[in-house]
Structure formats: C-alpha cells, structure tokens
C-alpha cells in the first residue's frame, strides 16, 4: 500500500492568539516536529503540507523535500480535501495530521495504517481520565460515563478513494474530522489506541509541556574578543559598552569601534553558531561607517531569539590602562540588559590593566573579552 501523509498547517490559531504552528520549540517550528516524524517513518512514502495561501512559497523553501505544498481552505475539512487533491497518483492511504500536534508516535502510525487497510479508515483515540458533565441550557448537568468517551487525535488514516467518495457525497463543512465524514456515508472507522503525548498545542503553556517531553534544553557558550587601537581623529568619540566617555581619546575603527560591545556581539553569535560580527557587519560596507555598536548588539539578540534561543548570561572584561571604566559599569550593564531583555544580574562587567606590558600596557589601545551563555527556549 502506498501511504502518504499531509500536515494541515493553514489554521489561524485563534484560541492561542498567534500563529502557533510557526513558534519554535528547541529551534524547530511546531509544524515541523510532526512533519519530520512522519517523513522518517518507514511506511510513509512522502509528506505534503497544506498551508495558508500566502505561505506556500515559504513552506516550499523550508521543506523542499515535501511531496506537495498546497493552499488550505477556510476551515479544516476544506484543507483536508485540498490535501487529497494534491496527492500523487499512486496514493492508496492518506494520513492527515494537525500541524498543532507536534508529537507523533511511530507505533500509533503502524496501528493506523494496518487498521485502515482493513476497515478503510482509522483514527487514534485515548480515554478521558476526568469526570465530564454535560450542561444543558436549563443548567441541569448530566455526568457522562467516561468509560464510553474517547478523545480523538491525529493523524487520521483513510483509504484515498473512500475519502474522496465521502467528500463527494456529503456536506463536508458540517463535520470536524475525516472519521465523521466517512461515518456520514455509513463507513465504520476503526479507533486505535492513541498516545497521551499527542496533545494539541492550544494554550501557551502547551509549548512548555511539549518542550518538557524533549528533555533538558541545550545550553551553549560563546567566546568573544576584540581589540582597537586609539585613534588620532579628535572628532571621534570614545564609546565603551554603549556608553560615551567624554574627554577621552577615541578608538579607531569602521563603526564607532566599541570594543566591549564587539566582544559581546561575537560571543553571542559564536554561541548560536552564527559566525562573527564581520560576517553580519563587514567593515568594507560603507553603510556601517560610524554605526553605533548598539545596533550590532540588538541585531545579535534578535537573531538568537528568532532561532529559539534565550540569552542567560553575559560576562565581559575590559583590558585598558586608560580610561577607568568601572565608574560607568552600572550604565553599561543596564543598557545591555535592556537591549537583550535581561535582568541586571544576568550581565557583568570587569576591568583590568595590562600592568604596563605590551601594546595595551603602553596605552596604544583597548581590548575586551566576553563570554555569553544561551539556552534553548522553550
């Protein structure tokens, strides 16, 4: 049997309040967790994606190996029908997965395929552990027998021709999933045992719940170093850690030559595997001439956040005979904390001299070192 899967990723995330399927967990969008699981399953020949019409090209770039990427409809069942229409000609069974359910258990998939081959349709379901009350309009409540209740999950499996027939013969807009559609034409889907971890991301707390399933988050450390000689240009300003030191000799450089922020930026980029400051802001590009280095710090923080990382700690050391920087250390730390959305105790600054040794000891310039720690979030 030729088995294909389709990820339904065209929803708006109304209850969540945002485009939840694109949110990152451990650096990967929610939708891609189930996509990758199904793609690697030994019985699944290919996986397609149904997404918002304006996101088709974006998904094709992110998942070039997808068997198809097609636009979704106004509601779930219309998106399901579009997935059916986009299947390869040899498809015999389709697995339809909600993009908001990141966990897919391979044994559940095995059970679904086996059951769908026999009955034509199958879906995973789990028991309901809580007491459930049905509240009537007159406020009368009836306790339902939870032994007879099942919570439906995805992926849902169906024979392709049977599902096409169900779409053709019913008002599919009135049902909520593929099994209800098949039941509408008197089909009898099989319910297989699902998995408790295959929950739907509905609330922000569900992101943390899913992240907990993946084990402890990865923690990385990056190191940064920079050095600049003093400038003979009296029009330049000395900037250290984003703070102006009036009356002091400035440093020479393409930007504002803030040696402290440059070291911090390199430590952040290094921790995230993003190269160094020269890759993002080359000194051959005139657009960065005289640019405040706070711009570079802000950019590094944004990149890290977009990749699903959170900065945990910054520790920087200035090596200079002059000026004495610790008098403005609090201002620097407050600025770094504000730009990186940290508390002040998560950033630290130290200063030392070179005891008169070497170029720094001869007051020819200033050097700085920095160490950054980042952690996957959530």
CSV table of C-alpha atoms in Angstrom, one decimal:
chain,number,residue,atom,x,y,z
A,1,UNK,CA,0.0,0.0,0.0
A,2,UNK,CA,1.3,3.5,-0.9
A,3,UNK,CA,1.0,5.6,2.2
A,4,UNK,CA,1.3,9.4,2.2
A,5,UNK,CA,0.8,12.0,4.9
A,6,UNK,CA,-0.4,15.5,4.9
A,7,UNK,CA,0.3,18.2,7.5
A,8,UNK,CA,-2.7,20.6,7.9
A,9,UNK,CA,-1.0,23.9,8.7
A,10,UNK,CA,-3.4,26.5,7.4
A,11,UNK,CA,-5.1,27.3,10.7
A,12,UNK,CA,-5.1,30.8,12.3
A,13,UNK,CA,-4.5,29.8,15.9
A,14,UNK,CA,-7.5,31.8,17.1
A,15,UNK,CA,-7.6,30.3,20.6
A,16,UNK,CA,-3.9,30.5,21.0
A,17,UNK,CA,-3.8,34.1,19.9
A,18,UNK,CA,-1.0,33.8,17.4
A,19,UNK,CA,0.4,31.7,14.5
A,20,UNK,CA,1.3,28.9,16.9
A,21,UNK,CA,2.5,26.4,14.4
A,22,UNK,CA,5.4,28.7,13.4
A,23,UNK,CA,6.5,29.1,17.0
A,24,UNK,CA,9.9,27.5,17.8
A,25,UNK,CA,10.4,24.7,20.2
A,26,UNK,CA,14.1,23.8,20.5
A,27,UNK,CA,14.8,25.7,17.3
A,28,UNK,CA,12.2,23.9,15.2
A,29,UNK,CA,8.7,25.2,14.3
A,30,UNK,CA,5.8,23.3,15.8
A,31,UNK,CA,4.5,22.0,12.5
A,32,UNK,CA,7.9,20.6,11.6
A,33,UNK,CA,8.1,18.2,14.5
A,34,UNK,CA,5.2,16.0,13.2
A,35,UNK,CA,6.3,16.6,9.6
A,36,UNK,CA,9.8,15.2,10.4
A,37,UNK,CA,8.4,12.3,12.3
A,38,UNK,CA,6.1,11.2,9.5
A,39,UNK,CA,8.8,11.8,6.9
A,40,UNK,CA,11.1,9.4,8.7
A,41,UNK,CA,8.5,6.7,9.2
A,42,UNK,CA,9.4,3.6,7.3
A,43,UNK,CA,5.9,3.0,6.0
A,44,UNK,CA,5.3,6.6,4.8
A,45,UNK,CA,6.5,7.3,1.2
A,46,UNK,CA,6.1,11.1,1.4
A,47,UNK,CA,4.7,14.0,3.3
A,48,UNK,CA,2.8,17.1,1.9
A,49,UNK,CA,1.9,20.4,3.5
A,50,UNK,CA,-1.4,22.3,3.4
A,51,UNK,CA,-0.8,25.9,4.5
A,52,UNK,CA,-2.2,29.4,4.2
A,53,UNK,CA,-2.3,30.6,0.6
A,54,UNK,CA,0.3,33.4,1.2
A,55,UNK,CA,2.7,31.0,2.8
A,56,UNK,CA,3.0,28.4,0.0
A,57,UNK,CA,6.4,29.6,-1.3
A,58,UNK,CA,7.8,30.0,2.3
A,59,UNK,CA,6.9,26.4,3.1
A,60,UNK,CA,8.4,25.2,-0.2
A,61,UNK,CA,11.7,26.8,0.8
A,62,UNK,CA,11.7,25.4,4.3
A,63,UNK,CA,10.7,21.9,3.2
A,64,UNK,CA,11.9,21.4,-0.4
A,65,UNK,CA,11.6,17.6,0.0
A,66,UNK,CA,7.8,17.8,0.7
A,67,UNK,CA,5.8,15.8,-1.8
A,68,UNK,CA,3.5,18.7,-2.2
A,69,UNK,CA,2.7,22.1,-0.8
A,70,UNK,CA,-0.7,23.5,-1.5
A,71,UNK,CA,-3.0,26.2,-0.2
A,72,UNK,CA,-5.6,25.4,2.5
A,73,UNK,CA,-9.2,26.4,2.7
A,74,UNK,CA,-11.4,28.4,5.1
A,75,UNK,CA,-11.8,25.5,7.5
A,76,UNK,CA,-10.1,22.3,8.4
A,77,UNK,CA,-12.1,19.9,6.2
A,78,UNK,CA,-11.6,22.1,3.1
A,79,UNK,CA,-7.9,21.9,3.8
A,80,UNK,CA,-8.2,18.1,4.1
A,81,UNK,CA,-9.9,18.0,0.7
A,82,UNK,CA,-7.1,20.1,-0.8
A,83,UNK,CA,-4.6,17.6,0.6
A,84,UNK,CA,-6.5,14.8,-1.0
A,85,UNK,CA,-6.5,16.6,-4.4
A,86,UNK,CA,-2.7,17.2,-4.2
A,87,UNK,CA,-1.8,13.5,-3.5
A,88,UNK,CA,0.5,11.6,-6.0
A,89,UNK,CA,-1.5,9.3,-8.3
A,90,UNK,CA,-0.3,6.2,-6.6
A,91,UNK,CA,-1.5,7.1,-3.2
A,92,UNK,CA,-3.7,4.5,-1.6
A,93,UNK,CA,-3.8,5.6,2.1
A,94,UNK,CA,-3.5,9.1,3.4
A,95,UNK,CA,-2.6,10.1,7.0
A,96,UNK,CA,-3.9,13.6,7.9
A,97,UNK,CA,-2.1,15.3,10.7
A,98,UNK,CA,-2.9,18.5,12.5
A,99,UNK,CA,0.2,20.8,12.4
A,100,UNK,CA,-0.6,21.8,16.0
A,101,UNK,CA,0.1,18.3,17.3
A,102,UNK,CA,3.9,18.1,17.3
A,103,UNK,CA,4.2,14.6,18.8
A,104,UNK,CA,3.7,11.6,16.5
A,105,UNK,CA,4.3,8.1,17.9
A,106,UNK,CA,5.6,5.6,15.2
A,107,UNK,CA,3.7,2.7,16.8
A,108,UNK,CA,0.4,4.6,16.6
A,109,UNK,CA,1.1,5.2,12.9
A,110,UNK,CA,1.7,1.5,12.4
A,111,UNK,CA,-1.6,0.7,14.0
A,112,UNK,CA,-3.4,3.3,11.9
A,113,UNK,CA,-2.1,2.0,8.6
A,114,UNK,CA,-2.8,-1.6,9.5
A,115,UNK,CA,-6.4,-0.7,10.6
A,116,UNK,CA,-7.1,1.5,7.5
A,117,UNK,CA,-6.1,-1.3,5.2
A,118,UNK,CA,-8.8,-3.5,6.8
A,119,UNK,CA,-11.7,-1.1,7.5
A,120,UNK,CA,-10.9,1.8,5.2
A,121,UNK,CA,-10.4,4.4,7.9
A,122,UNK,CA,-8.8,4.6,11.3
A,123,UNK,CA,-8.1,7.2,14.0
A,124,UNK,CA,-6.2,7.3,17.3
A,125,UNK,CA,-8.2,7.9,20.4
A,126,UNK,CA,-7.5,7.9,24.1
A,127,UNK,CA,-9.6,7.6,27.2
A,128,UNK,CA,-10.9,10.6,29.1
A,129,UNK,CA,-9.5,10.5,32.7
A,130,UNK,CA,-11.6,13.3,34.1
A,131,UNK,CA,-15.2,13.3,35.0
A,132,UNK,CA,-17.2,15.0,32.2
A,133,UNK,CA,-20.5,16.8,32.8
A,134,UNK,CA,-22.9,17.7,30.0
A,135,UNK,CA,-24.5,21.0,31.0
A,136,UNK,CA,-28.0,21.7,29.4
A,137,UNK,CA,-29.4,25.2,28.6
A,138,UNK,CA,-31.5,25.0,31.7
A,139,UNK,CA,-28.3,24.5,33.7
A,140,UNK,CA,-29.1,20.9,34.5
A,141,UNK,CA,-25.9,18.8,34.4
A,142,UNK,CA,-25.5,15.2,33.5
A,143,UNK,CA,-22.4,13.2,34.4
A,144,UNK,CA,-21.3,11.3,31.3
A,145,UNK,CA,-19.9,7.8,31.6
A,146,UNK,CA,-16.2,8.4,30.9
A,147,UNK,CA,-15.7,4.7,30.1
A,148,UNK,CA,-17.7,5.4,26.9
A,149,UNK,CA,-15.8,8.6,26.0
A,150,UNK,CA,-12.8,8.9,23.8
A,151,UNK,CA,-10.7,11.9,22.9
A,152,UNK,CA,-9.8,11.9,19.2
A,153,UNK,CA,-6.3,12.6,18.0
A,154,UNK,CA,-4.4,12.7,14.7
A,155,UNK,CA,-3.1,11.6,12.3
A,156,UNK,CA,-6.3,10.1,11.0
A,157,UNK,CA,-5.9,7.5,8.2
A,158,UNK,CA,-8.2,6.7,5.4
A,159,UNK,CA,-8.3,4.9,2.1
A,160,UNK,CA,-7.9,7.6,-0.5
A,161,UNK,CA,-10.8,6.5,-2.8
A,162,UNK,CA,-13.1,6.1,0.2
A,163,UNK,CA,-12.3,9.5,1.5
A,164,UNK,CA,-12.8,11.1,-2.0
A,165,UNK,CA,-16.2,9.4,-2.1
A,166,UNK,CA,-17.1,10.8,1.3
A,167,UNK,CA,-16.2,14.3,0.2
A,168,UNK,CA,-18.2,14.0,-2.9
A,169,UNK,CA,-21.3,12.7,-1.2
A,170,UNK,CA,-21.6,14.8,1.9
A,171,UNK,CA,-21.7,18.4,3.1
A,172,UNK,CA,-18.2,18.2,4.5
A,173,UNK,CA,-18.3,21.7,6.0
A,174,UNK,CA,-20.6,20.3,8.7
A,175,UNK,CA,-18.2,17.8,10.1
A,176,UNK,CA,-15.0,18.3,12.2
A,177,UNK,CA,-12.7,15.4,11.1
A,178,UNK,CA,-12.2,12.7,8.5
A,179,UNK,CA,-13.7,10.0,10.5
A,180,UNK,CA,-17.0,11.9,10.9
A,181,UNK,CA,-17.0,12.4,7.2
A,182,UNK,CA,-16.7,8.7,6.5
A,183,UNK,CA,-19.3,7.8,9.1
A,184,UNK,CA,-21.7,10.2,7.2
A,185,UNK,CA,-21.6,7.7,4.2
A,186,UNK,CA,-22.1,4.7,6.6
A,187,UNK,CA,-18.4,3.9,6.8
A,188,UNK,CA,-17.2,2.4,10.1
A,189,UNK,CA,-13.8,3.7,11.1
A,190,UNK,CA,-11.6,1.8,13.5
A,191,UNK,CA,-10.4,3.5,16.6
A,192,UNK,CA,-6.8,2.5,17.6
A,193,UNK,CA,-5.1,3.3,20.9
A,194,UNK,CA,-3.5,6.8,20.7
A,195,UNK,CA,-0.8,8.3,22.7
A,196,UNK,CA,-1.2,10.6,25.7
A,197,UNK,CA,1.6,12.9,24.5
A,198,UNK,CA,-0.1,13.6,21.2
A,199,UNK,CA,-1.9,16.6,22.5
A,200,UNK,CA,-2.8,19.7,20.6
A,201,UNK,CA,-1.0,23.0,21.2
A,202,UNK,CA,-3.9,25.1,22.2
A,203,UNK,CA,-2.5,27.4,25.0
A,204,UNK,CA,0.9,28.9,25.5
A,205,UNK,CA,1.5,26.5,28.4
A,206,UNK,CA,1.2,23.6,26.0
A,207,UNK,CA,4.5,24.7,24.4
A,208,UNK,CA,6.3,24.2,27.7
A,209,UNK,CA,4.6,20.9,28.1
A,210,UNK,CA,5.8,19.7,24.7
A,211,UNK,CA,9.3,21.0,25.4
A,212,UNK,CA,9.4,19.0,28.6
A,213,UNK,CA,8.9,15.8,26.6
A,214,UNK,CA,12.1,16.5,24.7
A,215,UNK,CA,14.3,16.5,27.8
A,216,UNK,CA,16.6,19.2,29.2
A,217,UNK,CA,17.2,22.1,26.8
A,218,UNK,CA,20.6,22.6,25.1
A,219,UNK,CA,22.9,25.1,26.7
A,220,UNK,CA,25.7,26.8,24.7
A,221,UNK,CA,28.6,29.1,25.5
A,222,UNK,CA,30.3,31.6,23.1
A,223,UNK,CA,33.5,33.5,23.5
A,224,UNK,CA,34.3,36.9,22.0
A,225,UNK,CA,37.4,39.0,21.8
A,226,UNK,CA,38.2,42.4,20.2
A,227,UNK,CA,40.9,45.0,20.2
A,228,UNK,CA,41.1,48.5,18.8
A,229,UNK,CA,44.0,51.0,18.7
A,230,UNK,CA,43.5,54.5,19.8
A,231,UNK,CA,42.6,57.0,17.1
A,232,UNK,CA,44.3,60.3,16.2
A,233,UNK,CA,41.0,61.7,14.9
A,234,UNK,CA,39.8,64.2,17.5
A,235,UNK,CA,36.3,64.2,16.1
A,236,UNK,CA,35.7,60.6,17.1
A,237,UNK,CA,34.1,59.7,20.5
A,238,UNK,CA,35.2,57.0,22.8
A,239,UNK,CA,32.3,54.5,23.2
A,240,UNK,CA,32.7,51.6,25.5
A,241,UNK,CA,29.8,49.1,26.2
A,242,UNK,CA,27.4,51.5,24.5
A,243,UNK,CA,28.3,54.4,26.8
A,244,UNK,CA,30.1,57.6,25.8
A,245,UNK,CA,33.3,58.6,27.7
A,246,UNK,CA,33.6,62.3,27.1
A,247,UNK,CA,37.0,63.9,27.0
A,248,UNK,CA,38.8,60.5,26.4
A,249,UNK,CA,40.8,59.5,23.4
A,250,UNK,CA,38.6,57.6,21.0
A,251,UNK,CA,39.3,54.2,19.3
A,252,UNK,CA,39.9,53.7,15.6
A,253,UNK,CA,37.5,51.6,13.6
A,254,UNK,CA,35.0,51.4,10.8
A,255,UNK,CA,32.0,51.7,13.1
A,256,UNK,CA,32.1,53.5,16.5
A,257,UNK,CA,34.9,51.0,17.4
A,258,UNK,CA,33.1,50.0,20.7
A,259,UNK,CA,35.5,47.2,21.6
A,260,UNK,CA,33.3,46.0,24.5
A,261,UNK,CA,30.1,45.6,22.5
A,262,UNK,CA,32.0,44.0,19.7
A,263,UNK,CA,33.4,41.3,22.0
A,264,UNK,CA,29.9,40.7,23.4
A,265,UNK,CA,28.3,40.5,20.0
A,266,UNK,CA,30.9,38.0,18.9
A,267,UNK,CA,30.3,35.9,22.0
A,268,UNK,CA,26.5,35.8,21.3
A,269,UNK,CA,27.0,35.0,17.6
A,270,UNK,CA,29.5,32.3,18.4
A,271,UNK,CA,27.2,30.6,20.9
A,272,UNK,CA,24.5,30.4,18.3
A,273,UNK,CA,26.8,29.3,15.5
A,274,UNK,CA,26.2,32.4,13.5
A,275,UNK,CA,29.7,33.4,12.6
A,276,UNK,CA,31.1,36.7,13.8
A,277,UNK,CA,30.4,40.4,13.7
A,278,UNK,CA,32.4,40.8,10.4
A,279,UNK,CA,30.0,38.4,8.7
A,280,UNK,CA,27.0,40.4,9.6
A,281,UNK,CA,28.5,43.9,9.5
A,282,UNK,CA,31.6,43.9,7.2
A,283,UNK,CA,34.0,46.8,7.6
A,284,UNK,CA,34.0,47.0,3.8
A,285,UNK,CA,30.4,48.1,3.7
A,286,UNK,CA,30.1,51.9,3.9
A,287,UNK,CA,26.6,51.6,5.4
A,288,UNK,CA,28.2,50.7,8.7
A,289,UNK,CA,30.6,53.7,8.7
A,290,UNK,CA,30.4,55.2,12.2
A,291,UNK,CA,27.4,53.0,13.1
A,292,UNK,CA,26.7,52.7,16.9
A,293,UNK,CA,27.6,49.2,18.1
A,294,UNK,CA,24.3,49.0,20.0
A,295,UNK,CA,22.9,48.3,16.5
A,296,UNK,CA,25.0,45.2,16.3
A,297,UNK,CA,24.1,44.1,19.8
A,298,UNK,CA,20.4,44.5,19.0
A,299,UNK,CA,20.8,42.5,15.8
A,300,UNK,CA,22.6,39.6,17.5
A,301,UNK,CA,19.9,39.4,20.2
A,302,UNK,CA,17.1,39.4,17.6
A,303,UNK,CA,18.8,36.6,15.6
A,304,UNK,CA,19.3,34.4,18.7
A,305,UNK,CA,15.6,34.9,19.7
A,306,UNK,CA,14.4,34.0,16.2
A,307,UNK,CA,16.3,30.8,16.3
A,308,UNK,CA,14.6,29.8,19.6
A,309,UNK,CA,17.4,30.7,22.0
A,310,UNK,CA,17.4,32.9,25.0
A,311,UNK,CA,20.4,34.7,26.4
A,312,UNK,CA,21.1,33.7,30.0
A,313,UNK,CA,24.3,35.4,30.9
A,314,UNK,CA,26.9,37.9,29.6
A,315,UNK,CA,30.3,38.4,31.3
A,316,UNK,CA,32.7,40.9,29.8
A,317,UNK,CA,36.2,42.1,30.7
A,318,UNK,CA,37.8,45.3,29.6
A,319,UNK,CA,41.6,45.4,29.4
A,320,UNK,CA,42.9,49.0,29.4
A,321,UNK,CA,45.4,51.3,31.1
A,322,UNK,CA,43.0,54.2,30.4
A,323,UNK,CA,40.3,55.2,30.9
A,324,UNK,CA,38.9,53.8,34.2
A,325,UNK,CA,35.7,52.2,33.1
A,326,UNK,CA,34.2,50.8,36.3
A,327,UNK,CA,32.7,54.1,37.3
A,328,UNK,CA,30.2,53.7,34.4
A,329,UNK,CA,29.8,49.9,34.7
A,330,UNK,CA,26.2,50.2,36.0
A,331,UNK,CA,25.2,52.3,33.0
A,332,UNK,CA,26.7,49.7,30.6
A,333,UNK,CA,25.0,46.8,32.3
A,334,UNK,CA,21.7,48.5,32.3
A,335,UNK,CA,22.0,49.1,28.6
A,336,UNK,CA,22.9,45.5,27.8
A,337,UNK,CA,20.2,44.2,30.0
A,338,UNK,CA,17.6,46.4,28.3
A,339,UNK,CA,18.7,45.5,24.8
A,340,UNK,CA,18.8,41.8,25.4
A,341,UNK,CA,15.7,41.7,27.7
A,342,UNK,CA,17.7,40.5,30.7
A,343,UNK,CA,17.9,41.5,34.4
A,344,UNK,CA,20.9,43.4,35.5
A,345,UNK,CA,22.3,40.4,37.4
A,346,UNK,CA,22.5,38.4,34.2
A,347,UNK,CA,25.1,40.8,32.8
A,348,UNK,CA,28.5,41.5,34.3
A,349,UNK,CA,31.5,43.8,33.6
A,350,UNK,CA,35.0,43.5,34.9
A,351,UNK,CA,38.1,45.7,34.2
A,352,UNK,CA,41.8,45.2,34.5
A,353,UNK,CA,45.0,46.7,33.2
A,354,UNK,CA,47.9,45.0,31.4
A,355,UNK,CA,50.3,46.2,34.1
A,356,UNK,CA,52.3,48.3,31.5
A,357,UNK,CA,53.1,45.3,29.4
A,358,UNK,CA,52.6,45.1,25.6
A,359,UNK,CA,50.6,47.3,23.3
A,360,UNK,CA,47.7,47.6,25.8
A,361,UNK,CA,50.1,48.3,28.6
A,362,UNK,CA,51.7,51.1,26.5
A,363,UNK,CA,48.2,52.6,26.2
A,364,UNK,CA,48.1,52.0,22.4
A,365,UNK,CA,44.5,50.7,22.5
A,366,UNK,CA,41.9,48.8,24.4
A,367,UNK,CA,41.0,45.1,24.4
A,368,UNK,CA,37.9,43.3,25.6
A,369,UNK,CA,36.8,39.7,26.2
A,370,UNK,CA,33.3,38.4,26.6
A,371,UNK,CA,31.5,35.1,27.4
A,372,UNK,CA,27.9,34.5,26.6
A,373,UNK,CA,25.6,31.7,27.7
A,374,UNK,CA,22.4,30.9,25.7
A,375,UNK,CA,19.7,28.3,26.3
A,376,UNK,CA,17.1,26.8,24.0
A,377,UNK,CA,13.6,28.2,24.8
A,378,UNK,CA,11.1,26.9,25.4
